[in-house]
mmCIF file with all atom_site columns, C-alpha atoms in Angstrom:
data_model
loop_
_atom_site.group_PDB
_atom_site.id
_atom_site.type_symbol
_atom_site.label_atom_id
_atom_site.label_alt_id
_atom_site.label_comp_id
_atom_site.label_asym_id
_atom_site.label_entity_id
_atom_site.label_seq_id
_atom_site.pdbx_PDB_ins_code
_atom_site.Cartn_x
_atom_site.Cartn_y
_atom_site.Cartn_z
_atom_site.occupancy
_atom_site.B_iso_or_equiv
_atom_site.pdbx_formal_charge
_atom_site.auth_seq_id
_atom_site.auth_comp_id
_atom_site.auth_asym_id
_atom_site.auth_atom_id
_atom_site.pdbx_PDB_model_num
ATOM 1   C CA . MET A 1 1   ? 187.424 12.890   17.502 1.00 64.00 ? 1   MET A CA 1
ATOM 2   C CA . ASP A 1 2   ? 185.977 13.634   20.937 1.00 79.00 ? 2   ASP A CA 1
ATOM 3   C CA . TYR A 1 3   ? 186.604 10.439   22.926 1.00 83.00 ? 3   TYR A CA 1
ATOM 4   C CA . THR A 1 4   ? 184.960 11.911   26.031 1.00 86.00 ? 4   THR A CA 1
ATOM 5   C CA . LEU A 1 5   ? 181.674 12.267   24.143 1.00 88.00 ? 5   LEU A CA 1
ATOM 6   C CA . ILE A 1 6   ? 181.964 8.676    22.867 1.00 87.00 ? 6   ILE A CA 1
ATOM 7   C CA . ALA A 1 7   ? 182.500 7.413    26.423 1.00 87.00 ? 7   ALA A CA 1
ATOM 8   C CA . ILE A 1 8   ? 179.495 9.263    27.860 1.00 88.00 ? 8   ILE A CA 1
ATOM 9   C CA . ILE A 1 9   ? 177.059 8.621    25.009 1.00 90.00 ? 9   ILE A CA 1
ATOM 10  C CA . GLY A 1 10  ? 178.133 4.971    24.767 1.00 88.00 ? 10  GLY A CA 1
ATOM 11  C CA . LEU A 1 11  ? 177.514 4.476    28.489 1.00 88.00 ? 11  LEU A CA 1
ATOM 12  C CA . ILE A 1 12  ? 174.055 6.069    28.353 1.00 90.00 ? 12  ILE A CA 1
ATOM 13  C CA . VAL A 1 13  ? 173.040 4.004    25.308 1.00 90.00 ? 13  VAL A CA 1
ATOM 14  C CA . ALA A 1 14  ? 174.375 0.813    26.932 1.00 89.00 ? 14  ALA A CA 1
ATOM 15  C CA . LEU A 1 15  ? 172.347 1.434    30.100 1.00 88.00 ? 15  LEU A CA 1
ATOM 16  C CA . LEU A 1 16  ? 169.155 2.008    28.090 1.00 88.00 ? 16  LEU A CA 1
ATOM 17  C CA . LEU A 1 17  ? 169.747 -1.134   26.050 1.00 88.00 ? 17  LEU A CA 1
ATOM 18  C CA . PHE A 1 18  ? 170.388 -3.241   29.162 1.00 86.00 ? 18  PHE A CA 1
ATOM 19  C CA . VAL A 1 19  ? 167.029 -2.089   30.547 1.00 83.00 ? 19  VAL A CA 1
ATOM 20  C CA . ALA A 1 20  ? 165.300 -2.745   27.211 1.00 82.00 ? 20  ALA A CA 1
ATOM 21  C CA . GLU A 1 21  ? 166.727 -6.283   27.119 1.00 81.00 ? 21  GLU A CA 1
ATOM 22  C CA . ILE A 1 22  ? 164.843 -7.106   30.327 1.00 78.00 ? 22  ILE A CA 1
ATOM 23  C CA . PHE A 1 23  ? 161.420 -5.986   29.106 1.00 75.00 ? 23  PHE A CA 1
ATOM 24  C CA . VAL A 1 24  ? 161.561 -6.515   25.339 1.00 75.00 ? 24  VAL A CA 1
ATOM 25  C CA . PRO A 1 25  ? 162.042 -10.088  24.039 1.00 73.00 ? 25  PRO A CA 1
ATOM 26  C CA . SER A 1 26  ? 164.692 -9.924   21.335 1.00 75.00 ? 26  SER A CA 1
ATOM 27  C CA . GLY A 1 27  ? 166.432 -13.272  21.466 1.00 79.00 ? 27  GLY A CA 1
ATOM 28  C CA . GLY A 1 28  ? 169.591 -11.620  22.849 1.00 81.00 ? 28  GLY A CA 1
ATOM 29  C CA . LEU A 1 29  ? 169.958 -9.058   20.039 1.00 89.00 ? 29  LEU A CA 1
ATOM 30  C CA . ILE A 1 30  ? 169.475 -6.058   22.348 1.00 86.00 ? 30  ILE A CA 1
ATOM 31  C CA . ALA A 1 31  ? 171.990 -7.537   24.805 1.00 86.00 ? 31  ALA A CA 1
ATOM 32  C CA . ILE A 1 32  ? 174.577 -7.797   22.021 1.00 90.00 ? 32  ILE A CA 1
ATOM 33  C CA . LEU A 1 33  ? 173.955 -4.162   21.073 1.00 91.00 ? 33  LEU A CA 1
ATOM 34  C CA . ALA A 1 34  ? 174.246 -3.140   24.736 1.00 88.00 ? 34  ALA A CA 1
ATOM 35  C CA . ILE A 1 35  ? 177.582 -4.945   25.128 1.00 90.00 ? 35  ILE A CA 1
ATOM 36  C CA . THR A 1 36  ? 178.842 -3.386   21.879 1.00 91.00 ? 36  THR A CA 1
ATOM 37  C CA . SER A 1 37  ? 177.828 0.072    23.081 1.00 91.00 ? 37  SER A CA 1
ATOM 38  C CA . MET A 1 38  ? 179.486 -0.573   26.441 1.00 89.00 ? 38  MET A CA 1
ATOM 39  C CA . GLY A 1 39  ? 182.657 -1.629   24.651 1.00 90.00 ? 39  GLY A CA 1
ATOM 40  C CA . ALA A 1 40  ? 182.634 1.583    22.590 1.00 90.00 ? 40  ALA A CA 1
ATOM 41  C CA . SER A 1 41  ? 182.163 3.586    25.790 1.00 89.00 ? 41  SER A CA 1
ATOM 42  C CA . LEU A 1 42  ? 185.119 1.857    27.481 1.00 90.00 ? 42  LEU A CA 1
ATOM 43  C CA . TRP A 1 43  ? 187.288 2.440    24.431 1.00 90.00 ? 43  TRP A CA 1
ATOM 44  C CA . GLY A 1 44  ? 186.346 6.141    24.364 1.00 87.00 ? 44  GLY A CA 1
ATOM 45  C CA . ALA A 1 45  ? 187.096 6.504    28.087 1.00 87.00 ? 45  ALA A CA 1
ATOM 46  C CA . TRP A 1 46  ? 190.433 4.721    27.644 1.00 88.00 ? 46  TRP A CA 1
ATOM 47  C CA . MET A 1 47  ? 191.442 6.989    24.807 1.00 87.00 ? 47  MET A CA 1
ATOM 48  C CA . ALA A 1 48  ? 190.230 10.141   26.609 1.00 85.00 ? 48  ALA A CA 1
ATOM 49  C CA . TRP A 1 49  ? 191.495 9.632    30.173 1.00 84.00 ? 49  TRP A CA 1
ATOM 50  C CA . TRP A 1 50  ? 193.846 6.696    30.650 1.00 83.00 ? 50  TRP A CA 1
ATOM 51  C CA . GLY A 1 51  ? 197.071 8.450    29.735 1.00 79.00 ? 51  GLY A CA 1
ATOM 52  C CA . THR A 1 52  ? 196.197 12.025   30.667 1.00 85.00 ? 52  THR A CA 1
ATOM 53  C CA . SER A 1 53  ? 193.656 11.915   33.531 1.00 84.00 ? 53  SER A CA 1
ATOM 54  C CA . PRO A 1 54  ? 193.781 8.681    35.558 1.00 83.00 ? 54  PRO A CA 1
ATOM 55  C CA . GLY A 1 55  ? 191.362 10.211   38.096 1.00 86.00 ? 55  GLY A CA 1
ATOM 56  C CA . PHE A 1 56  ? 188.670 10.583   35.411 1.00 86.00 ? 56  PHE A CA 1
ATOM 57  C CA . TRP A 1 57  ? 189.344 7.050    34.187 1.00 86.00 ? 57  TRP A CA 1
ATOM 58  C CA . TRP A 1 58  ? 188.833 5.444    37.617 1.00 89.00 ? 58  TRP A CA 1
ATOM 59  C CA . THR A 1 59  ? 185.817 7.658    38.282 1.00 89.00 ? 59  THR A CA 1
ATOM 60  C CA . TYR A 1 60  ? 184.356 6.413    35.020 1.00 87.00 ? 60  TYR A CA 1
ATOM 61  C CA . ILE A 1 61  ? 185.035 2.764    35.963 1.00 88.00 ? 61  ILE A CA 1
ATOM 62  C CA . ALA A 1 62  ? 183.399 3.247    39.376 1.00 90.00 ? 62  ALA A CA 1
ATOM 63  C CA . SER A 1 63  ? 180.398 4.889    37.689 1.00 87.00 ? 63  SER A CA 1
ATOM 64  C CA . VAL A 1 64  ? 180.008 1.917    35.335 1.00 87.00 ? 64  VAL A CA 1
ATOM 65  C CA . VAL A 1 65  ? 180.179 -0.571   38.211 1.00 89.00 ? 65  VAL A CA 1
ATOM 66  C CA . ILE A 1 66  ? 177.526 1.362    40.169 1.00 89.00 ? 66  ILE A CA 1
ATOM 67  C CA . LEU A 1 67  ? 175.255 2.572    37.354 1.00 85.00 ? 67  LEU A CA 1
ATOM 68  C CA . ILE A 1 68  ? 174.641 -0.718   35.534 1.00 85.00 ? 68  ILE A CA 1
ATOM 69  C CA . PRO A 1 69  ? 173.112 -2.699   38.461 1.00 86.00 ? 69  PRO A CA 1
ATOM 70  C CA . THR A 1 70  ? 171.435 0.403    39.928 1.00 86.00 ? 70  THR A CA 1
ATOM 71  C CA . THR A 1 71  ? 169.781 1.367    36.634 1.00 84.00 ? 71  THR A CA 1
ATOM 72  C CA . ILE A 1 72  ? 168.594 -2.176   35.963 1.00 81.00 ? 72  ILE A CA 1
ATOM 73  C CA . GLY A 1 73  ? 167.295 -2.571   39.531 1.00 83.00 ? 73  GLY A CA 1
ATOM 74  C CA . MET A 1 74  ? 165.415 0.741    39.461 1.00 82.00 ? 74  MET A CA 1
ATOM 75  C CA . ALA A 1 75  ? 163.939 -0.088   36.063 1.00 78.00 ? 75  ALA A CA 1
ATOM 76  C CA . VAL A 1 76  ? 162.706 -3.493   37.252 1.00 77.00 ? 76  VAL A CA 1
ATOM 77  C CA . LYS A 1 77  ? 161.148 -1.920   40.350 1.00 79.00 ? 77  LYS A CA 1
ATOM 78  C CA . THR A 1 78  ? 159.561 1.220    38.873 1.00 77.00 ? 78  THR A CA 1
ATOM 79  C CA . PHE A 1 79  ? 158.987 0.618    35.151 1.00 71.00 ? 79  PHE A CA 1
ATOM 80  C CA . PRO A 1 80  ? 156.171 -1.977   35.546 1.00 69.00 ? 80  PRO A CA 1
ATOM 81  C CA . ASN A 1 81  ? 154.199 0.523    37.669 1.00 72.00 ? 81  ASN A CA 1
ATOM 82  C CA . THR A 1 82  ? 154.259 3.266    35.035 1.00 71.00 ? 82  THR A CA 1
ATOM 83  C CA . ALA A 1 83  ? 151.497 3.723    32.453 1.00 69.00 ? 83  ALA A CA 1
ATOM 84  C CA . TRP A 1 84  ? 153.951 3.003    29.634 1.00 64.00 ? 84  TRP A CA 1
ATOM 85  C CA . GLY A 1 85  ? 155.296 -0.056   31.418 1.00 63.00 ? 85  GLY A CA 1
ATOM 86  C CA . LYS A 1 86  ? 151.820 -1.529   31.899 1.00 64.00 ? 86  LYS A CA 1
ATOM 87  C CA . LYS A 1 87  ? 151.374 -1.561   28.111 1.00 64.00 ? 87  LYS A CA 1
ATOM 88  C CA . PHE A 1 88  ? 154.401 -3.812   27.715 1.00 62.00 ? 88  PHE A CA 1
ATOM 89  C CA . ILE A 1 89  ? 154.029 -6.000   30.775 1.00 63.00 ? 89  ILE A CA 1
ATOM 90  C CA . HIS A 1 90  ? 150.900 -8.031   31.376 1.00 60.00 ? 90  HIS A CA 1
ATOM 91  C CA . GLU A 1 91  ? 149.797 -8.129   34.971 1.00 61.00 ? 91  GLU A CA 1
ATOM 92  C CA . VAL A 1 92  ? 149.786 -11.497  36.702 1.00 62.00 ? 92  VAL A CA 1
ATOM 93  C CA . PRO A 1 93  ? 146.187 -12.693  37.174 1.00 62.00 ? 93  PRO A CA 1
ATOM 94  C CA . THR A 1 94  ? 144.888 -12.620  40.721 1.00 63.00 ? 94  THR A CA 1
ATOM 95  C CA . LEU A 1 95  ? 144.183 -15.790  42.683 1.00 62.00 ? 95  LEU A CA 1
ATOM 96  C CA . GLU A 1 96  ? 140.442 -15.136  42.419 1.00 63.00 ? 96  GLU A CA 1
ATOM 97  C CA . GLU A 1 97  ? 140.657 -14.912  38.629 1.00 60.00 ? 97  GLU A CA 1
ATOM 98  C CA . VAL A 1 98  ? 142.693 -18.100  38.347 1.00 60.00 ? 98  VAL A CA 1
ATOM 99  C CA . THR A 1 99  ? 140.441 -19.987  40.779 1.00 63.00 ? 99  THR A CA 1
ATOM 100 C CA . GLY A 1 100 ? 137.301 -18.870  38.964 1.00 61.00 ? 100 GLY A CA 1
ATOM 101 C CA . PHE A 1 101 ? 138.660 -19.993  35.615 1.00 72.00 ? 101 PHE A CA 1
ATOM 102 C CA . GLN A 1 102 ? 139.721 -23.367  37.032 1.00 78.00 ? 102 GLN A CA 1
ATOM 103 C CA . ALA A 1 103 ? 136.302 -23.914  38.591 1.00 80.00 ? 103 ALA A CA 1
ATOM 104 C CA . GLU A 1 104 ? 134.580 -23.096  35.285 1.00 83.00 ? 104 GLU A CA 1
ATOM 105 C CA . THR A 1 105 ? 136.937 -25.417  33.397 1.00 83.00 ? 105 THR A CA 1
ATOM 106 C CA . GLU A 1 106 ? 136.271 -28.267  35.845 1.00 87.00 ? 106 GLU A CA 1
ATOM 107 C CA . HIS A 1 107 ? 132.523 -27.739  35.509 1.00 87.00 ? 107 HIS A CA 1
ATOM 108 C CA . LEU A 1 108 ? 132.746 -27.891  31.714 1.00 89.00 ? 108 LEU A CA 1
ATOM 109 C CA . ARG A 1 109 ? 134.866 -31.033  31.870 1.00 90.00 ? 109 ARG A CA 1
ATOM 110 C CA . SER A 1 110 ? 132.244 -32.678  34.066 1.00 90.00 ? 110 SER A CA 1
ATOM 111 C CA . LEU A 1 111 ? 129.827 -32.391  31.110 1.00 91.00 ? 111 LEU A CA 1
ATOM 112 C CA . ILE A 1 112 ? 131.940 -34.604  28.840 1.00 92.00 ? 112 ILE A CA 1
ATOM 113 C CA . GLY A 1 113 ? 129.953 -37.670  27.834 1.00 91.00 ? 113 GLY A CA 1
ATOM 114 C CA . LYS A 1 114 ? 126.565 -36.068  28.467 1.00 92.00 ? 114 LYS A CA 1
ATOM 115 C CA . ILE A 1 115 ? 123.905 -35.532  25.830 1.00 93.00 ? 115 ILE A CA 1
ATOM 116 C CA . GLY A 1 116 ? 122.620 -32.050  25.068 1.00 93.00 ? 116 GLY A CA 1
ATOM 117 C CA . LYS A 1 117 ? 120.451 -30.385  22.464 1.00 93.00 ? 117 LYS A CA 1
ATOM 118 C CA . THR A 1 118 ? 121.597 -27.643  20.119 1.00 93.00 ? 118 THR A CA 1
ATOM 119 C CA . GLN A 1 119 ? 119.777 -24.356  20.671 1.00 92.00 ? 119 GLN A CA 1
ATOM 120 C CA . THR A 1 120 ? 121.133 -22.576  17.585 1.00 91.00 ? 120 THR A CA 1
ATOM 121 C CA . LEU A 1 121 ? 122.613 -23.529  14.243 1.00 90.00 ? 121 LEU A CA 1
ATOM 122 C CA . LEU A 1 122 ? 126.210 -24.687  14.741 1.00 90.00 ? 122 LEU A CA 1
ATOM 123 C CA . ASN A 1 123 ? 128.251 -23.204  11.925 1.00 88.00 ? 123 ASN A CA 1
ATOM 124 C CA . PRO A 1 124 ? 130.360 -24.700  13.421 1.00 86.00 ? 124 PRO A CA 1
ATOM 125 C CA . SER A 1 125 ? 129.928 -22.775  16.708 1.00 89.00 ? 125 SER A CA 1
ATOM 126 C CA . GLY A 1 126 ? 126.734 -21.908  18.542 1.00 91.00 ? 126 GLY A CA 1
ATOM 127 C CA . PHE A 1 127 ? 124.890 -22.811  21.741 1.00 93.00 ? 127 PHE A CA 1
ATOM 128 C CA . VAL A 1 128 ? 123.916 -26.104  23.319 1.00 94.00 ? 128 VAL A CA 1
ATOM 129 C CA . LEU A 1 129 ? 121.633 -26.881  26.262 1.00 93.00 ? 129 LEU A CA 1
ATOM 130 C CA . VAL A 1 130 ? 123.090 -29.433  28.684 1.00 93.00 ? 130 VAL A CA 1
ATOM 131 C CA . ASP A 1 131 ? 121.523 -30.168  32.084 1.00 89.00 ? 131 ASP A CA 1
ATOM 132 C CA . HIS A 1 132 ? 119.321 -27.075  31.711 1.00 88.00 ? 132 HIS A CA 1
ATOM 133 C CA . GLU A 1 133 ? 122.441 -24.907  31.173 1.00 90.00 ? 133 GLU A CA 1
ATOM 134 C CA . ARG A 1 134 ? 123.226 -22.985  28.000 1.00 92.00 ? 134 ARG A CA 1
ATOM 135 C CA . HIS A 1 135 ? 126.862 -23.225  26.874 1.00 92.00 ? 135 HIS A CA 1
ATOM 136 C CA . HIS A 1 136 ? 128.980 -22.078  23.971 1.00 91.00 ? 136 HIS A CA 1
ATOM 137 C CA . CYS A 1 137 ? 129.902 -25.018  21.797 1.00 92.00 ? 137 CYS A CA 1
ATOM 138 C CA . GLU A 1 138 ? 131.375 -25.969  18.467 1.00 92.00 ? 138 GLU A CA 1
ATOM 139 C CA . SER A 1 139 ? 131.055 -28.984  16.272 1.00 91.00 ? 139 SER A CA 1
ATOM 140 C CA . GLN A 1 140 ? 133.910 -30.797  14.581 1.00 86.00 ? 140 GLN A CA 1
ATOM 141 C CA . GLY A 1 141 ? 133.704 -28.617  11.491 1.00 83.00 ? 141 GLY A CA 1
ATOM 142 C CA . MET A 1 142 ? 130.167 -29.708  10.640 1.00 86.00 ? 142 MET A CA 1
ATOM 143 C CA . ILE A 1 143 ? 127.029 -27.611  10.314 1.00 89.00 ? 143 ILE A CA 1
ATOM 144 C CA . VAL A 1 144 ? 124.458 -28.870  12.818 1.00 90.00 ? 144 VAL A CA 1
ATOM 145 C CA . ASP A 1 145 ? 120.797 -27.821  12.852 1.00 91.00 ? 145 ASP A CA 1
ATOM 146 C CA . PRO A 1 146 ? 119.009 -26.561  15.969 1.00 92.00 ? 146 PRO A CA 1
ATOM 147 C CA . GLN A 1 147 ? 117.202 -29.041  18.250 1.00 92.00 ? 147 GLN A CA 1
ATOM 148 C CA . VAL A 1 148 ? 119.582 -31.885  17.414 1.00 92.00 ? 148 VAL A CA 1
ATOM 149 C CA . ASP A 1 149 ? 120.890 -34.237  20.077 1.00 92.00 ? 149 ASP A CA 1
ATOM 150 C CA . VAL A 1 150 ? 124.655 -33.960  20.495 1.00 94.00 ? 150 VAL A CA 1
ATOM 151 C CA . GLU A 1 151 ? 127.224 -35.552  22.776 1.00 92.00 ? 151 GLU A CA 1
ATOM 152 C CA . ILE A 1 152 ? 129.844 -33.497  24.622 1.00 92.00 ? 152 ILE A CA 1
ATOM 153 C CA . ILE A 1 153 ? 133.214 -35.008  23.678 1.00 93.00 ? 153 ILE A CA 1
ATOM 154 C CA . ALA A 1 154 ? 135.780 -32.406  24.773 1.00 91.00 ? 154 ALA A CA 1
ATOM 155 C CA . VAL A 1 155 ? 136.417 -28.926  26.162 1.00 90.00 ? 155 VAL A CA 1
ATOM 156 C CA . GLU A 1 156 ? 138.488 -26.286  24.363 1.00 88.00 ? 156 GLU A CA 1
ATOM 157 C CA . GLY A 1 157 ? 138.986 -23.168  26.469 1.00 83.00 ? 157 GLY A CA 1
ATOM 158 C CA . THR A 1 158 ? 135.472 -22.128  27.476 1.00 84.00 ? 158 THR A CA 1
ATOM 159 C CA . ARG A 1 159 ? 133.721 -23.991  24.658 1.00 89.00 ? 159 ARG A CA 1
ATOM 160 C CA . LEU A 1 160 ? 132.296 -27.472  24.547 1.00 91.00 ? 160 LEU A CA 1
ATOM 161 C CA . VAL A 1 161 ? 133.129 -29.656  21.568 1.00 92.00 ? 161 VAL A CA 1
ATOM 162 C CA . VAL A 1 162 ? 130.144 -31.714  20.442 1.00 94.00 ? 162 VAL A CA 1
ATOM 163 C CA . LYS A 1 163 ? 129.270 -34.396  17.925 1.00 92.00 ? 163 LYS A CA 1
ATOM 164 C CA . VAL A 1 164 ? 125.901 -35.416  16.603 1.00 92.00 ? 164 VAL A CA 1
ATOM 165 C CA . VAL A 1 165 ? 124.333 -38.409  18.293 1.00 89.00 ? 165 VAL A CA 1
ATOM 166 C CA . LYS A 1 166 ? 123.248 -40.850  15.622 1.00 81.00 ? 166 LYS A CA 1
ATOM 167 C CA . PRO A 1 167 ? 119.809 -42.333  16.311 1.00 70.00 ? 167 PRO A CA 1
ATOM 168 C CA . THR A 1 168 ? 119.964 -45.973  17.229 1.00 60.00 ? 168 THR A CA 1
ATOM 169 C CA . VAL A 1 169 ? 118.159 -48.285  14.810 1.00 57.00 ? 169 VAL A CA 1
ATOM 170 C CA . LYS A 1 170 ? 116.431 -51.273  16.432 1.00 55.00 ? 170 LYS A CA 1
ATOM 171 C CA . GLU A 1 171 ? 117.588 -54.412  14.727 1.00 53.00 ? 171 GLU A CA 1
ATOM 172 C CA . THR A 1 172 ? 114.811 -56.891  13.976 1.00 53.00 ? 172 THR A CA 1
ATOM 173 C CA . PRO A 1 173 ? 115.784 -60.563  13.759 1.00 54.00 ? 173 PRO A CA 1
ATOM 174 C CA . GLU A 1 174 ? 115.720 -61.945  10.304 1.00 54.00 ? 174 GLU A CA 1
ATOM 175 C CA . THR A 1 175 ? 112.681 -64.183  9.772  1.00 49.00 ? 175 THR A CA 1
ATOM 176 C CA . ASP A 1 176 ? 112.935 -67.293  7.735  1.00 49.00 ? 176 ASP A CA 1
ATOM 177 C CA . GLN A 1 177 ? 110.170 -67.667  5.197  1.00 49.00 ? 177 GLN A CA 1
ATOM 178 C CA . GLU A 1 178 ? 109.947 -71.327  6.033  1.00 48.00 ? 178 GLU A CA 1
ATOM 179 C CA . THR A 1 179 ? 109.220 -70.564  9.682  1.00 47.00 ? 179 THR A CA 1
ATOM 180 C CA . SER A 1 180 ? 106.605 -67.907  9.133  1.00 47.00 ? 180 SER A CA 1
ATOM 181 C CA . SER A 1 181 ? 104.053 -69.657  11.291 1.00 49.00 ? 181 SER A CA 1
ATOM 182 C CA . PRO A 1 182 ? 104.431 -69.590  15.071 1.00 51.00 ? 182 PRO A CA 1
ATOM 183 C CA . ASP A 1 183 ? 105.218 -73.251  15.186 1.00 53.00 ? 183 ASP A CA 1
ATOM 184 C CA . GLY A 1 184 ? 106.861 -73.453  11.789 1.00 51.00 ? 184 GLY A CA 1
ATOM 185 C CA . PRO A 1 185 ? 105.977 -75.802  8.933  1.00 50.00 ? 185 PRO A CA 1
ATOM 186 C CA . LEU A 1 186 ? 107.913 -78.637  10.498 1.00 49.00 ? 186 LEU A CA 1
ATOM 187 C CA . ALA A 1 187 ? 106.191 -78.480  13.861 1.00 48.00 ? 187 ALA A CA 1
ATOM 188 C CA . ASP A 1 188 ? 104.669 -81.584  15.314 1.00 52.00 ? 188 ASP A CA 1
ATOM 189 C CA . GLY A 1 189 ? 101.564 -82.549  13.405 1.00 51.00 ? 189 GLY A CA 1
ATOM 190 C CA . ALA A 1 190 ? 102.194 -80.159  10.577 1.00 48.00 ? 190 ALA A CA 1
ATOM 191 C CA . LEU A 1 191 ? 102.947 -82.969  8.119  1.00 50.00 ? 191 LEU A CA 1
ATOM 192 C CA . ASP A 1 192 ? 100.527 -85.582  9.437  1.00 53.00 ? 192 ASP A CA 1
ATOM 193 C CA . PHE A 1 193 ? 98.656  -87.335  6.677  1.00 51.00 ? 193 PHE A CA 1
ATOM 194 C CA . GLU A 1 194 ? 97.102  -90.760  6.254  1.00 57.00 ? 194 GLU A CA 1
ATOM 195 C CA . VAL A 1 195 ? 98.855  -93.362  4.209  1.00 55.00 ? 195 VAL A CA 1
ATOM 196 C CA . PRO A 1 196 ? 96.372  -95.475  2.184  1.00 58.00 ? 196 PRO A CA 1
ATOM 197 C CA . GLU A 1 197 ? 96.386  -99.208  3.017  1.00 60.00 ? 197 GLU A CA 1
ATOM 198 C CA . THR A 1 198 ? 97.250  -101.610 0.234  1.00 56.00 ? 198 THR A CA 1
#
């Protein structure tokens, strides 16, 4: 068994795995593999050089101490700027992008409570016209016809959540049949009659 080869290959694999652990979420699995590979590399170096070539052993130890932080540092600095790295790492949004999104969100939230009119069929999403502005909207799982009055009740992302405004029915006071006349049957003079004299 070539212990020198185990030491070198184990070190290279461990360095690659340490770098991968930084950029690939694995729940610590890659880190465990990296530590295992590093342990195999140390064992191979011990078996190859400790008893016969102490100079190689200490050179190996110094290389490990220098290579691990250097490799990780270089990877963190250069990998995100490569074309392959940009596929794995999402760029942080700029201040202009964040500010624009916040301003749009605040504007949409200011519409909560207002009444609009559906411009398209909501099935359950579509368009609504509020304050002469056309917005994406969605109902609460209901199909809503066009040209229906709706109330803005919430904001989800860039969409307004709406509900149908039920038309108000004017309540008429109940009329008593006995008081159908303006003055009622018991008004003054309504029951006046002459009593015959005896």
